[in-house]
Structure formats: C-alpha cells, structure tokens
C-alpha cells in the first residue's frame, strides 16, 4: 500500500530530492561543495527573510535549540521561556540544563500567547536578558502571533530566540523585520529533505550576544561556523547527502516562490480544518491561531486513539502523529507541511472518516 506520511515531520520527500541523494561523495573541502554551500545559504536567507547570517549544522532541531542557548547567554542569565506546549517546554529545559535562571511562562495547551499576557510577563520579569519562544507549537497545532509578540520583546531591547522548526519555509517568518535574533529550523519539516540538518539565523544583536556569551560550547559555536562559511566550508565534515538534498529542495522551493508556498500552506491548513469539521471532529487548537502546517484533532469520546491510528495506517496507509505528553491518547496530529498536496489531505480525511466509523462500530 502506498504510504501517505502525514506526520508533522519527518515529511515526504519529492522524487527529485531522493534522486539527488543517490550522488556519490565529493571532496567537502573542494570547489564543488563551496558552490553547494553558497547556493543553499543564499536561498535559506531568502526564505528566512534575512540579510543576516544563516548557519547550517548537522543535527536535529533540538541541537539547534541548544546551539541558540549556548551562543547567546552566560551562566545565571535570567530568561523568560514562553511555552505553549511540548516544544516550548523543551526549549525551557535546555536553558535550565545550562544553568540559566529560567522564568517559565506556561500557557494552557491549545492556546497561544496573547500580546497583553506577554507584556505582563515581561513587566513581572523585568530583569531578564532574553526571551525564548516557539513560533509554531507542533504538539498542539497553534502558531504564536510573532508579528504582535516580537515588538514587545524588541522594544525592551531583549534578545529574542525563536524555535521556528515547524514553521520556517511554510509560514511567513519575517526575521529581519521582526528583529528575531536567533531563529532555528530543521530539515525534516517544511524543507522537504530528511532529518539531520539544522539551520540557525543570527542577527547583528545575536552576534553581539554571542561575543559576550560565556556558556561552554564547541561543536555548536556560531563564530567557528561563520569563519568556515566565509571560506565556503563547514567547521567539521558536512552531511554531504543532505546538502545534495537541500540544494535540490531549495531550488524547487525557489521555483514555486516563497509567497506561493505560504499561500499553499494557508489553503492546506484551511482545507484540513474544514474537512475535520465536516466529519464532526473537534479541533484541539484555538481556531484563531490554528497552525497551517499541523492540525491537532480531538479524538472523539469512546474512540481508542491508538486503535484509530493503527487502523489508519494498516487499512489506508495514512500515518498520523500521536498526542505527546499530556495530550497522549487525546489528540491526533495531521502534518501538512513541505511536499504535500490537497489530494494527500483529502485522502487522509476520507481515511479518517472510514476509520472513525469502524472504530465506533467496535466500541459499541
Ligand atoms: C520537530 C520540532 C523540533 C525538533 O525536533 P527534533 O526531533 O530534534 O528534530 C523542535 N521544535 C519544534 C517546534 C518542532 O516541531
């Protein structure tokens, strides 16, 4: 059976990307790689909407979050960690692991941060030097209104670190316009390539912070990565096959056009939410801020979520994400980012309808 991989990452690969990865290894210190790295970096900057630096490291998204922390702060620094879900909690925990004075501002799952709430939290924690926040919370399917939140942080001249792992490349993130200092994204989400690369932008203020930051770091050191980048290299052996993939995927994305990609995701998000409503399935998220890359659906009462997911996979080839942490068994997560069409989602919704019917019959 053909697989319809509807996880919120890893996401399906275009055939062109799969073929690109079949290429043999090249000299990673030679001119061919210089060209690949330059092309990838230039297009990433375009998608990041930044004139600043974008560094690429081998690693998963979480590695990028750690990189953001260790390059920005010193032991004992106070930071405000705004969390609306599992990934916000993870960002906060990384900061705690490195000995920062973390003020957690935690909001109910399925909600976003309202600007006045953030303003209040900043008033109450006026000694923080930075704010860490998730843009698109993949565990609950909501997108924080960064355009309204970022100005509150920047008017205080605080450092703003953003986890945009499941939004960058699919939902607008205007890095320079909003003054975002460090923005992390991951290869296996909207970039249409396998897991294994993490991309991190650094603003001018981000570089000033990195200069002063005393947290220990070696592999994730931004300065070292930038020095290498200036020579068209990476500090350590690059994940070459993933660069072949990225080079191809970014070219495809550039051909589609950034505005068109944003619009496609907006339509796919709406299509999925409307489809779910028509099935009588409730959305987990606050509709106003529902994500256009992942939709979280409440598992109807009396339906066993694990059995439902198994049936979707075995009978329809549709693979959806489970709920994480306190959402386990309560929600399903349907990914719609990257290499995905309306047909893929229509098929997933049809399969969901049939599987719900079958599971309800079992439950009776
Ligand atoms: C996927 C994801 C991550 C990173 O996860 P990894 O498994 O480390 O790649 C971080 N934040 C968000 C919002 C994500 O969706």
PDB file of N, CA, C and O in Angstrom, residues 7-83:
ATOM      1  N   UNK A   7       2.756  12.835   9.121  1.00  0.00           N
ATOM      2  CA  UNK A   7       3.349  13.241  10.397  1.00  0.00           C
ATOM      3  C   UNK A   7       3.745  14.712  10.296  1.00  0.00           C
ATOM      4  O   UNK A   7       4.054  15.190   9.212  1.00  0.00           O
ATOM      5  N   UNK A   8       3.802  15.394  11.438  1.00  0.00           N
ATOM      6  CA  UNK A   8       4.381  16.752  11.400  1.00  0.00           C
ATOM      7  C   UNK A   8       5.909  16.638  11.447  1.00  0.00           C
ATOM      8  O   UNK A   8       6.561  17.197  12.311  1.00  0.00           O
ATOM      9  N   UNK A   9       6.468  15.906  10.568  1.00  0.00           N
ATOM     10  CA  UNK A   9       7.901  15.653  10.442  1.00  0.00           C
ATOM     11  C   UNK A   9       8.297  14.347  11.091  1.00  0.00           C
ATOM     12  O   UNK A   9       7.836  14.070  12.191  1.00  0.00           O
ATOM     13  N   UNK A  10       9.152  13.537  10.403  1.00  0.00           N
ATOM     14  CA  UNK A  10       9.652  13.796   9.051  1.00  0.00           C
ATOM     15  C   UNK A  10       8.539  13.814   8.014  1.00  0.00           C
ATOM     16  O   UNK A  10       7.529  13.139   8.171  1.00  0.00           O
ATOM     17  N   UNK A  11       8.771  14.586   6.956  1.00  0.00           N
ATOM     18  CA  UNK A  11       7.760  14.759   5.908  1.00  0.00           C
ATOM     19  C   UNK A  11       8.236  14.059   4.620  1.00  0.00           C
ATOM     20  O   UNK A  11       9.430  13.782   4.483  1.00  0.00           O
ATOM     21  N   UNK A  12       7.302  13.780   3.703  1.00  0.00           N
ATOM     22  CA  UNK A  12       7.671  13.030   2.494  1.00  0.00           C
ATOM     23  C   UNK A  12       8.656  13.787   1.596  1.00  0.00           C
ATOM     24  O   UNK A  12       8.627  15.014   1.537  1.00  0.00           O
ATOM     25  N   UNK A  13       9.492  13.035   0.921  1.00  0.00           N
ATOM     26  CA  UNK A  13      10.494  13.632   0.043  1.00  0.00           C
ATOM     27  C   UNK A  13      10.000  13.660  -1.397  1.00  0.00           C
ATOM     28  O   UNK A  13       9.470  12.670  -1.885  1.00  0.00           O
ATOM     29  N   UNK A  14      10.231  14.767  -2.107  1.00  0.00           N
ATOM     30  CA  UNK A  14       9.986  14.759  -3.550  1.00  0.00           C
ATOM     31  C   UNK A  14      10.953  13.764  -4.214  1.00  0.00           C
ATOM     32  O   UNK A  14      12.062  13.549  -3.702  1.00  0.00           O
ATOM     33  N   UNK A  15      10.543  13.202  -5.336  1.00  0.00           N
ATOM     34  CA  UNK A  15      11.418  12.249  -6.033  1.00  0.00           C
ATOM     35  C   UNK A  15      12.759  12.869  -6.408  1.00  0.00           C
ATOM     36  O   UNK A  15      13.801  12.222  -6.339  1.00  0.00           O
ATOM     37  N   UNK A  16      12.722  14.123  -6.833  1.00  0.00           N
ATOM     38  CA  UNK A  16      13.969  14.805  -7.228  1.00  0.00           C
ATOM     39  C   UNK A  16      14.964  14.823  -6.065  1.00  0.00           C
ATOM     40  O   UNK A  16      16.165  14.694  -6.260  1.00  0.00           O
ATOM     41  N   UNK A  17      14.427  14.999  -4.863  1.00  0.00           N
ATOM     42  CA  UNK A  17      15.296  15.043  -3.675  1.00  0.00           C
ATOM     43  C   UNK A  17      15.873  13.658  -3.408  1.00  0.00           C
ATOM     44  O   UNK A  17      17.064  13.505  -3.113  1.00  0.00           O
ATOM     45  N   UNK A  18      15.045  12.646  -3.543  1.00  0.00           N
ATOM     46  CA  UNK A  18      15.532  11.279  -3.327  1.00  0.00           C
ATOM     47  C   UNK A  18      16.638  10.945  -4.326  1.00  0.00           C
ATOM     48  O   UNK A  18      17.655  10.362  -3.962  1.00  0.00           O
ATOM     49  N   UNK A  19      16.434  11.352  -5.568  1.00  0.00           N
ATOM     50  CA  UNK A  19      17.459  11.067  -6.598  1.00  0.00           C
ATOM     51  C   UNK A  19      18.742  11.823  -6.312  1.00  0.00           C
ATOM     52  O   UNK A  19      19.839  11.287  -6.474  1.00  0.00           O
ATOM     53  N   UNK A  20      18.606  13.068  -5.845  1.00  0.00           N
ATOM     54  CA  UNK A  20      19.799  13.883  -5.580  1.00  0.00           C
ATOM     55  C   UNK A  20      20.700  13.223  -4.536  1.00  0.00           C
ATOM     56  O   UNK A  20      21.922  13.305  -4.609  1.00  0.00           O
ATOM     57  N   UNK A  21      20.069  12.529  -3.595  1.00  0.00           N
ATOM     58  CA  UNK A  21      20.851  11.926  -2.515  1.00  0.00           C
ATOM     59  C   UNK A  21      21.601  10.671  -2.931  1.00  0.00           C
ATOM     60  O   UNK A  21      22.422  10.170  -2.177  1.00  0.00           O
ATOM     61  N   UNK A  22      21.299  10.162  -4.127  1.00  0.00           N
ATOM     62  CA  UNK A  22      21.992   8.960  -4.595  1.00  0.00           C
ATOM     63  C   UNK A  22      23.404   9.291  -5.086  1.00  0.00           C
ATOM     64  O   UNK A  22      24.203   8.400  -5.344  1.00  0.00           O
ATOM     65  N   UNK A  23      23.695  10.574  -5.209  1.00  0.00           N
ATOM     66  CA  UNK A  23      25.003  11.002  -5.713  1.00  0.00           C
ATOM     67  C   UNK A  23      26.150  10.532  -4.811  1.00  0.00           C
ATOM     68  O   UNK A  23      26.003  10.446  -3.593  1.00  0.00           O
ATOM     69  N   UNK A  24      27.277  10.254  -5.423  1.00  0.00           N
ATOM     70  CA  UNK A  24      28.454   9.810  -4.676  1.00  0.00           C
ATOM     71  C   UNK A  24      29.033  10.984  -3.854  1.00  0.00           C
ATOM     72  O   UNK A  24      28.696  12.145  -4.078  1.00  0.00           O
ATOM     73  N   UNK A  25      29.929  10.660  -2.928  1.00  0.00           N
ATOM     74  CA  UNK A  25      30.571  11.691  -2.113  1.00  0.00           C
ATOM     75  C   UNK A  25      31.519  12.541  -2.972  1.00  0.00           C
ATOM     76  O   UNK A  25      32.020  12.085  -3.986  1.00  0.00           O
ATOM     77  N   UNK A  26      31.727  13.789  -2.523  1.00  0.00           N
ATOM     78  CA  UNK A  26      32.705  14.668  -3.173  1.00  0.00           C
ATOM     79  C   UNK A  26      33.669  15.170  -2.107  1.00  0.00           C
ATOM     80  O   UNK A  26      33.443  14.945  -0.908  1.00  0.00           O
ATOM     81  N   UNK A  27      34.711  15.850  -2.542  1.00  0.00           N
ATOM     82  CA  UNK A  27      35.649  16.462  -1.595  1.00  0.00           C
ATOM     83  C   UNK A  27      34.937  17.626  -0.902  1.00  0.00           C
ATOM     84  O   UNK A  27      34.601  18.615  -1.555  1.00  0.00           O
ATOM     85  N   UNK A  28      34.738  17.482   0.387  1.00  0.00           N
ATOM     86  CA  UNK A  28      33.987  18.512   1.107  1.00  0.00           C
ATOM     87  C   UNK A  28      34.804  19.775   1.330  1.00  0.00           C
ATOM     88  O   UNK A  28      34.289  20.759   1.843  1.00  0.00           O
ATOM     89  N   UNK A  29      36.075  19.727   0.972  1.00  0.00           N
ATOM     90  CA  UNK A  29      36.887  20.951   1.050  1.00  0.00           C
ATOM     91  C   UNK A  29      37.177  21.499  -0.350  1.00  0.00           C
ATOM     92  O   UNK A  29      38.031  22.380  -0.512  1.00  0.00           O
ATOM     93  N   UNK A  30      36.505  20.946  -1.342  1.00  0.00           N
ATOM     94  CA  UNK A  30      36.765  21.362  -2.725  1.00  0.00           C
ATOM     95  C   UNK A  30      35.758  22.383  -3.230  1.00  0.00           C
ATOM     96  O   UNK A  30      34.791  22.722  -2.535  1.00  0.00           O
ATOM     97  N   UNK A  31      35.992  22.877  -4.451  1.00  0.00           N
ATOM     98  CA  UNK A  31      35.160  23.953  -5.010  1.00  0.00           C
ATOM     99  C   UNK A  31      33.694  23.563  -5.228  1.00  0.00           C
ATOM    100  O   UNK A  31      32.813  24.429  -5.160  1.00  0.00           O
ATOM    101  N   UNK A  32      33.438  22.283  -5.517  1.00  0.00           N
ATOM    102  CA  UNK A  32      32.039  21.882  -5.745  1.00  0.00           C
ATOM    103  C   UNK A  32      31.198  22.114  -4.497  1.00  0.00           C
ATOM    104  O   UNK A  32      30.059  22.566  -4.570  1.00  0.00           O
ATOM    105  N   UNK A  33      31.766  21.757  -3.346  1.00  0.00           N
ATOM    106  CA  UNK A  33      30.999  21.945  -2.113  1.00  0.00           C
ATOM    107  C   UNK A  33      30.838  23.426  -1.783  1.00  0.00           C
ATOM    108  O   UNK A  33      29.799  23.846  -1.281  1.00  0.00           O
ATOM    109  N   UNK A  34      31.858  24.204  -2.098  1.00  0.00           N
ATOM    110  CA  UNK A  34      31.758  25.653  -1.874  1.00  0.00           C
ATOM    111  C   UNK A  34      30.513  26.184  -2.585  1.00  0.00           C
ATOM    112  O   UNK A  34      29.715  26.937  -2.014  1.00  0.00           O
ATOM    113  N   UNK A  35      30.321  25.740  -3.836  1.00  0.00           N
ATOM    114  CA  UNK A  35      29.160  26.209  -4.610  1.00  0.00           C
ATOM    115  C   UNK A  35      27.845  25.764  -3.969  1.00  0.00           C
ATOM    116  O   UNK A  35      26.890  26.539  -3.883  1.00  0.00           O
ATOM    117  N   UNK A  36      27.801  24.503  -3.548  1.00  0.00           N
ATOM    118  CA  UNK A  36      26.570  23.985  -2.931  1.00  0.00           C
ATOM    119  C   UNK A  36      26.240  24.789  -1.674  1.00  0.00           C
ATOM    120  O   UNK A  36      25.116  25.249  -1.481  1.00  0.00           O
ATOM    121  N   UNK A  37      27.239  24.974  -0.820  1.00  0.00           N
ATOM    122  CA  UNK A  37      27.006  25.680   0.443  1.00  0.00           C
ATOM    123  C   UNK A  37      26.574  27.125   0.189  1.00  0.00           C
ATOM    124  O   UNK A  37      25.663  27.637   0.851  1.00  0.00           O
ATOM    125  N   UNK A  38      27.196  27.758  -0.798  1.00  0.00           N
ATOM    126  CA  UNK A  38      26.844  29.144  -1.105  1.00  0.00           C
ATOM    127  C   UNK A  38      25.412  29.248  -1.612  1.00  0.00           C
ATOM    128  O   UNK A  38      24.664  30.136  -1.205  1.00  0.00           O
ATOM    129  N   UNK A  39      25.050  28.322  -2.506  1.00  0.00           N
ATOM    130  CA  UNK A  39      23.679  28.345  -3.050  1.00  0.00           C
ATOM    131  C   UNK A  39      22.656  28.112  -1.936  1.00  0.00           C
ATOM    132  O   UNK A  39      21.656  28.815  -1.825  1.00  0.00           O
ATOM    133  N   UNK A  40      22.927  27.116  -1.101  1.00  0.00           N
ATOM    134  CA  UNK A  40      21.979  26.782  -0.025  1.00  0.00           C
ATOM    135  C   UNK A  40      21.830  27.953   0.941  1.00  0.00           C
ATOM    136  O   UNK A  40      20.722  28.317   1.336  1.00  0.00           O
ATOM    137  N   UNK A  41      22.956  28.541   1.311  1.00  0.00           N
ATOM    138  CA  UNK A  41      22.913  29.643   2.274  1.00  0.00           C
ATOM    139  C   UNK A  41      22.153  30.834   1.708  1.00  0.00           C
ATOM    140  O   UNK A  41      21.332  31.452   2.393  1.00  0.00           O
ATOM    141  N   UNK A  42      22.391  31.126   0.429  1.00  0.00           N
ATOM    142  CA  UNK A  42      21.718  32.278  -0.186  1.00  0.00           C
ATOM    143  C   UNK A  42      20.203  32.059  -0.209  1.00  0.00           C
ATOM    144  O   UNK A  42      19.434  32.969   0.128  1.00  0.00           O
ATOM    145  N   UNK A  43      19.774  30.872  -0.576  1.00  0.00           N
ATOM    146  CA  UNK A  43      18.325  30.639  -0.633  1.00  0.00           C
ATOM    147  C   UNK A  43      17.706  30.550   0.763  1.00  0.00           C
ATOM    148  O   UNK A  43      16.585  30.997   0.979  1.00  0.00           O
ATOM    149  N   UNK A  44      18.450  30.005   1.714  1.00  0.00           N
ATOM    150  CA  UNK A  44      17.917  29.972   3.081  1.00  0.00           C
ATOM    151  C   UNK A  44      17.689  31.391   3.594  1.00  0.00           C
ATOM    152  O   UNK A  44      16.672  31.669   4.234  1.00  0.00           O
ATOM    153  N   UNK A  45      18.617  32.276   3.286  1.00  0.00           N
ATOM    154  CA  UNK A  45      18.444  33.666   3.735  1.00  0.00           C
ATOM    155  C   UNK A  45      17.182  34.277   3.137  1.00  0.00           C
ATOM    156  O   UNK A  45      16.484  35.034   3.792  1.00  0.00           O
ATOM    157  N   UNK A  46      16.913  33.914   1.899  1.00  0.00           N
ATOM    158  CA  UNK A  46      15.709  34.408   1.248  1.00  0.00           C
ATOM    159  C   UNK A  46      14.462  33.891   1.983  1.00  0.00           C
ATOM    160  O   UNK A  46      13.548  34.657   2.276  1.00  0.00           O
ATOM    161  N   UNK A  47      14.452  32.605   2.279  1.00  0.00           N
ATOM    162  CA  UNK A  47      13.275  32.057   2.971  1.00  0.00           C
ATOM    163  C   UNK A  47      13.174  32.559   4.407  1.00  0.00           C
ATOM    164  O   UNK A  47      12.096  32.687   4.958  1.00  0.00           O
ATOM    165  N   UNK A  48      14.312  32.808   5.023  1.00  0.00           N
ATOM    166  CA  UNK A  48      14.319  33.356   6.380  1.00  0.00           C
ATOM    167  C   UNK A  48      13.974  34.851   6.382  1.00  0.00           C
ATOM    168  O   UNK A  48      13.811  35.442   7.437  1.00  0.00           O
ATOM    169  N   UNK A  49      13.952  35.464   5.188  1.00  0.00           N
ATOM    170  CA  UNK A  49      13.705  36.907   5.080  1.00  0.00           C
ATOM    171  C   UNK A  49      14.733  37.666   5.917  1.00  0.00           C
ATOM    172  O   UNK A  49      14.377  38.512   6.751  1.00  0.00           O
ATOM    173  N   UNK A  50      15.991  37.317   5.679  1.00  0.00           N
ATOM    174  CA  UNK A  50      17.048  37.991   6.432  1.00  0.00           C
ATOM    175  C   UNK A  50      18.249  38.316   5.562  1.00  0.00           C
ATOM    176  O   UNK A  50      18.571  37.588   4.614  1.00  0.00           O
ATOM    177  N   UNK A  51      18.883  39.415   5.890  1.00  0.00           N
ATOM    178  CA  UNK A  51      20.153  39.796   5.282  1.00  0.00           C
ATOM    179  C   UNK A  51      21.291  39.302   6.169  1.00  0.00           C
ATOM    180  O   UNK A  51      22.457  39.442   5.843  1.00  0.00           O
ATOM    181  N   UNK A  52      20.915  38.768   7.326  1.00  0.00           N
ATOM    182  CA  UNK A  52      21.912  38.291   8.286  1.00  0.00           C
ATOM    183  C   UNK A  52      22.443  36.915   7.918  1.00  0.00           C
ATOM    184  O   UNK A  52      22.229  36.418   6.812  1.00  0.00           O
ATOM    185  N   UNK A  53      23.143  36.304   8.878  1.00  0.00           N
ATOM    186  CA  UNK A  53      23.760  35.011   8.610  1.00  0.00           C
ATOM    187  C   UNK A  53      22.796  33.862   8.870  1.00  0.00           C
ATOM    188  O   UNK A  53      21.992  33.917   9.801  1.00  0.00           O
ATOM    189  N   UNK A  54      22.912  32.828   8.041  1.00  0.00           N
ATOM    190  CA  UNK A  54      22.226  31.568   8.335  1.00  0.00           C
ATOM    191  C   UNK A  54      23.297  30.477   8.327  1.00  0.00           C
ATOM    192  O   UNK A  54      24.009  30.293   7.338  1.00  0.00           O
ATOM    193  N   UNK A  55      23.410  29.794   9.455  1.00  0.00           N
ATOM    194  CA  UNK A  55      24.411  28.732   9.598  1.00  0.00           C
ATOM    195  C   UNK A  55      23.705  27.379   9.514  1.00  0.00           C
ATOM    196  O   UNK A  55      22.561  27.245   9.953  1.00  0.00           O
ATOM    197  N   UNK A  56      24.396  26.405   8.956  1.00  0.00           N
ATOM    198  CA  UNK A  56      23.810  25.063   8.818  1.00  0.00           C
ATOM    199  C   UNK A  56      24.699  24.073   9.569  1.00  0.00           C
ATOM    200  O   UNK A  56      25.907  24.002   9.319  1.00  0.00           O
ATOM    201  N   UNK A  57      24.087  23.338  10.490  1.00  0.00           N
ATOM    202  CA  UNK A  57      24.826  22.331  11.260  1.00  0.00           C
ATOM    203  C   UNK A  57      24.219  20.946  11.023  1.00  0.00           C
ATOM    204  O   UNK A  57      23.009  20.838  10.837  1.00  0.00           O
ATOM    205  N   UNK A  58      25.040  19.908  11.107  1.00  0.00           N
ATOM    206  CA  UNK A  58      24.445  18.572  11.133  1.00  0.00           C
ATOM    207  C   UNK A  58      23.844  18.372  12.525  1.00  0.00           C
ATOM    208  O   UNK A  58      24.491  18.667  13.528  1.00  0.00           O
ATOM    209  N   UNK A  59      22.607  17.909  12.573  1.00  0.00           N
ATOM    210  CA  UNK A  59      21.967  17.703  13.874  1.00  0.00           C
ATOM    211  C   UNK A  59      20.462  17.746  13.719  1.00  0.00           C
ATOM    212  O   UNK A  59      19.950  18.078  12.647  1.00  0.00           O
ATOM    213  N   UNK A  60      19.748  17.414  14.778  1.00  0.00           N
ATOM    214  CA  UNK A  60      18.286  17.523  14.729  1.00  0.00           C
ATOM    215  C   UNK A  60      17.887  18.903  15.252  1.00  0.00           C
ATOM    216  O   UNK A  60      18.729  19.660  15.752  1.00  0.00           O
ATOM    217  N   UNK A  61      16.627  19.225  15.155  1.00  0.00           N
ATOM    218  CA  UNK A  61      16.150  20.540  15.562  1.00  0.00           C
ATOM    219  C   UNK A  61      16.527  20.887  16.993  1.00  0.00           C
ATOM    220  O   UNK A  61      16.887  22.035  17.295  1.00  0.00           O
ATOM    221  N   UNK A  62      16.477  19.913  17.854  1.00  0.00           N
ATOM    222  CA  UNK A  62      16.800  20.134  19.269  1.00  0.00           C
ATOM    223  C   UNK A  62      18.242  20.617  19.430  1.00  0.00           C
ATOM    224  O   UNK A  62      18.531  21.464  20.281  1.00  0.00           O
ATOM    225  N   UNK A  63      19.127  20.094  18.604  1.00  0.00           N
ATOM    226  CA  UNK A  63      20.512  20.558  18.620  1.00  0.00           C
ATOM    227  C   UNK A  63      20.573  22.053  18.319  1.00  0.00           C
ATOM    228  O   UNK A  63      21.347  22.796  18.930  1.00  0.00           O
ATOM    229  N   UNK A  64      19.733  22.489  17.395  1.00  0.00           N
ATOM    230  CA  UNK A  64      19.695  23.907  17.044  1.00  0.00           C
ATOM    231  C   UNK A  64      19.212  24.760  18.205  1.00  0.00           C
ATOM    232  O   UNK A  64      19.683  25.884  18.405  1.00  0.00           O
ATOM    233  N   UNK A  65      18.270  24.219  18.977  1.00  0.00           N
ATOM    234  CA  UNK A  65      17.775  24.962  20.149  1.00  0.00           C
ATOM    235  C   UNK A  65      18.903  25.094  21.174  1.00  0.00           C
ATOM    236  O   UNK A  65      19.093  26.158  21.782  1.00  0.00           O
ATOM    237  N   UNK A  66      19.647  24.012  21.348  1.00  0.00           N
ATOM    238  CA  UNK A  66      20.787  24.065  22.266  1.00  0.00           C
ATOM    239  C   UNK A  66      21.828  25.071  21.764  1.00  0.00           C
ATOM    240  O   UNK A  66      22.381  25.855  22.546  1.00  0.00           O
ATOM    241  N   UNK A  67      22.069  25.047  20.449  1.00  0.00           N
ATOM    242  CA  UNK A  67      23.026  25.996  19.868  1.00  0.00           C
ATOM    243  C   UNK A  67      22.598  27.433  20.156  1.00  0.00           C
ATOM    244  O   UNK A  67      23.415  28.287  20.508  1.00  0.00           O
ATOM    245  N   UNK A  68      21.300  27.697  20.015  1.00  0.00           N
ATOM    246  CA  UNK A  68      20.778  29.049  20.248  1.00  0.00           C
ATOM    247  C   UNK A  68      21.077  29.489  21.683  1.00  0.00           C
ATOM    248  O   UNK A  68      21.521  30.620  21.930  1.00  0.00           O
ATOM    249  N   UNK A  69      20.847  28.591  22.625  1.00  0.00           N
ATOM    250  CA  UNK A  69      21.064  28.922  24.042  1.00  0.00           C
ATOM    251  C   UNK A  69      22.545  29.153  24.340  1.00  0.00           C
ATOM    252  O   UNK A  69      22.935  30.187  24.908  1.00  0.00           O
ATOM    253  N   UNK A  70      23.398  28.201  23.960  1.00  0.00           N
ATOM    254  CA  UNK A  70      24.804  28.288  24.393  1.00  0.00           C
ATOM    255  C   UNK A  70      25.558  29.430  23.729  1.00  0.00           C
ATOM    256  O   UNK A  70      26.573  29.897  24.257  1.00  0.00           O
ATOM    257  N   UNK A  71      25.072  29.895  22.578  1.00  0.00           N
ATOM    258  CA  UNK A  71      25.745  31.014  21.915  1.00  0.00           C
ATOM    259  C   UNK A  71      25.209  32.375  22.344  1.00  0.00           C
ATOM    260  O   UNK A  71      25.744  33.402  21.907  1.00  0.00           O
ATOM    261  N   UNK A  72      24.155  32.375  23.151  1.00  0.00           N
ATOM    262  CA  UNK A  72      23.506  33.650  23.463  1.00  0.00           C
ATOM    263  C   UNK A  72      23.648  34.101  24.907  1.00  0.00           C
ATOM    264  O   UNK A  72      23.483  35.284  25.189  1.00  0.00           O
ATOM    265  N   UNK A  73      23.910  33.165  25.811  1.00  0.00           N
ATOM    266  CA  UNK A  73      23.825  33.506  27.233  1.00  0.00           C
ATOM    267  C   UNK A  73      25.045  33.076  28.045  1.00  0.00           C
ATOM    268  O   UNK A  73      25.880  32.307  27.568  1.00  0.00           O
ATOM    269  N   UNK A  74      25.072  33.565  29.278  1.00  0.00           N
ATOM    270  CA  UNK A  74      26.102  33.183  30.243  1.00  0.00           C
ATOM    271  C   UNK A  74      25.424  32.535  31.444  1.00  0.00           C
ATOM    272  O   UNK A  74      24.230  32.776  31.683  1.00  0.00           O
ATOM    273  N   UNK A  75      26.164  31.722  32.201  1.00  0.00           N
ATOM    274  CA  UNK A  75      25.547  31.034  33.339  1.00  0.00           C
ATOM    275  C   UNK A  75      24.842  32.037  34.263  1.00  0.00           C
ATOM    276  O   UNK A  75      25.381  33.104  34.553  1.00  0.00           O
ATOM    277  N   UNK A  76      23.635  31.695  34.696  1.00  0.00           N
ATOM    278  CA  UNK A  76      22.901  32.547  35.631  1.00  0.00           C
ATOM    279  C   UNK A  76      22.063  33.624  34.975  1.00  0.00           C
ATOM    280  O   UNK A  76      21.256  34.274  35.649  1.00  0.00           O
ATOM    281  N   UNK A  77      22.213  33.840  33.687  1.00  0.00           N
ATOM    282  CA  UNK A  77      21.388  34.844  32.996  1.00  0.00           C
ATOM    283  C   UNK A  77      19.907  34.499  33.192  1.00  0.00           C
ATOM    284  O   UNK A  77      19.524  33.331  33.120  1.00  0.00           O
ATOM    285  N   UNK A  78      19.098  35.537  33.412  1.00  0.00           N
ATOM    286  CA  UNK A  78      17.660  35.309  33.539  1.00  0.00           C
ATOM    287  C   UNK A  78      17.016  35.402  32.157  1.00  0.00           C
ATOM    288  O   UNK A  78      17.277  36.340  31.405  1.00  0.00           O
ATOM    289  N   UNK A  79      16.202  34.379  31.828  1.00  0.00           N
ATOM    290  CA  UNK A  79      15.474  34.408  30.547  1.00  0.00           C
ATOM    291  C   UNK A  79      14.008  34.079  30.792  1.00  0.00           C
ATOM    292  O   UNK A  79      13.666  33.335  31.715  1.00  0.00           O
ATOM    293  N   UNK A  80      13.167  34.645  29.955  1.00  0.00           N
ATOM    294  CA  UNK A  80      11.743  34.318  30.003  1.00  0.00           C
ATOM    295  C   UNK A  80      11.483  33.246  28.943  1.00  0.00           C
ATOM    296  O   UNK A  80      11.740  33.465  27.757  1.00  0.00           O
ATOM    297  N   UNK A  81      11.013  32.075  29.400  1.00  0.00           N
ATOM    298  CA  UNK A  81      10.706  30.979  28.474  1.00  0.00           C
ATOM    299  C   UNK A  81       9.197  30.901  28.325  1.00  0.00           C
ATOM    300  O   UNK A  81       8.493  30.530  29.258  1.00  0.00           O
ATOM    301  N   UNK A  82       8.718  31.292  27.158  1.00  0.00           N
ATOM    302  CA  UNK A  82       7.283  31.281  26.901  1.00  0.00           C
ATOM    303  C   UNK A  82       6.938  29.921  26.306  1.00  0.00           C
ATOM    304  O   UNK A  82       7.455  29.554  25.255  1.00  0.00           O
ATOM    305  N   UNK A  83       6.099  29.161  26.987  1.00  0.00           N
ATOM    306  CA  UNK A  83       5.802  27.830  26.473  1.00  0.00           C
ATOM    307  C   UNK A  83       4.302  27.568  26.364  1.00  0.00           C
ATOM    308  O   UNK A  83       3.543  27.843  27.282  1.00  0.00           O
TER     309      UNK A  83
END
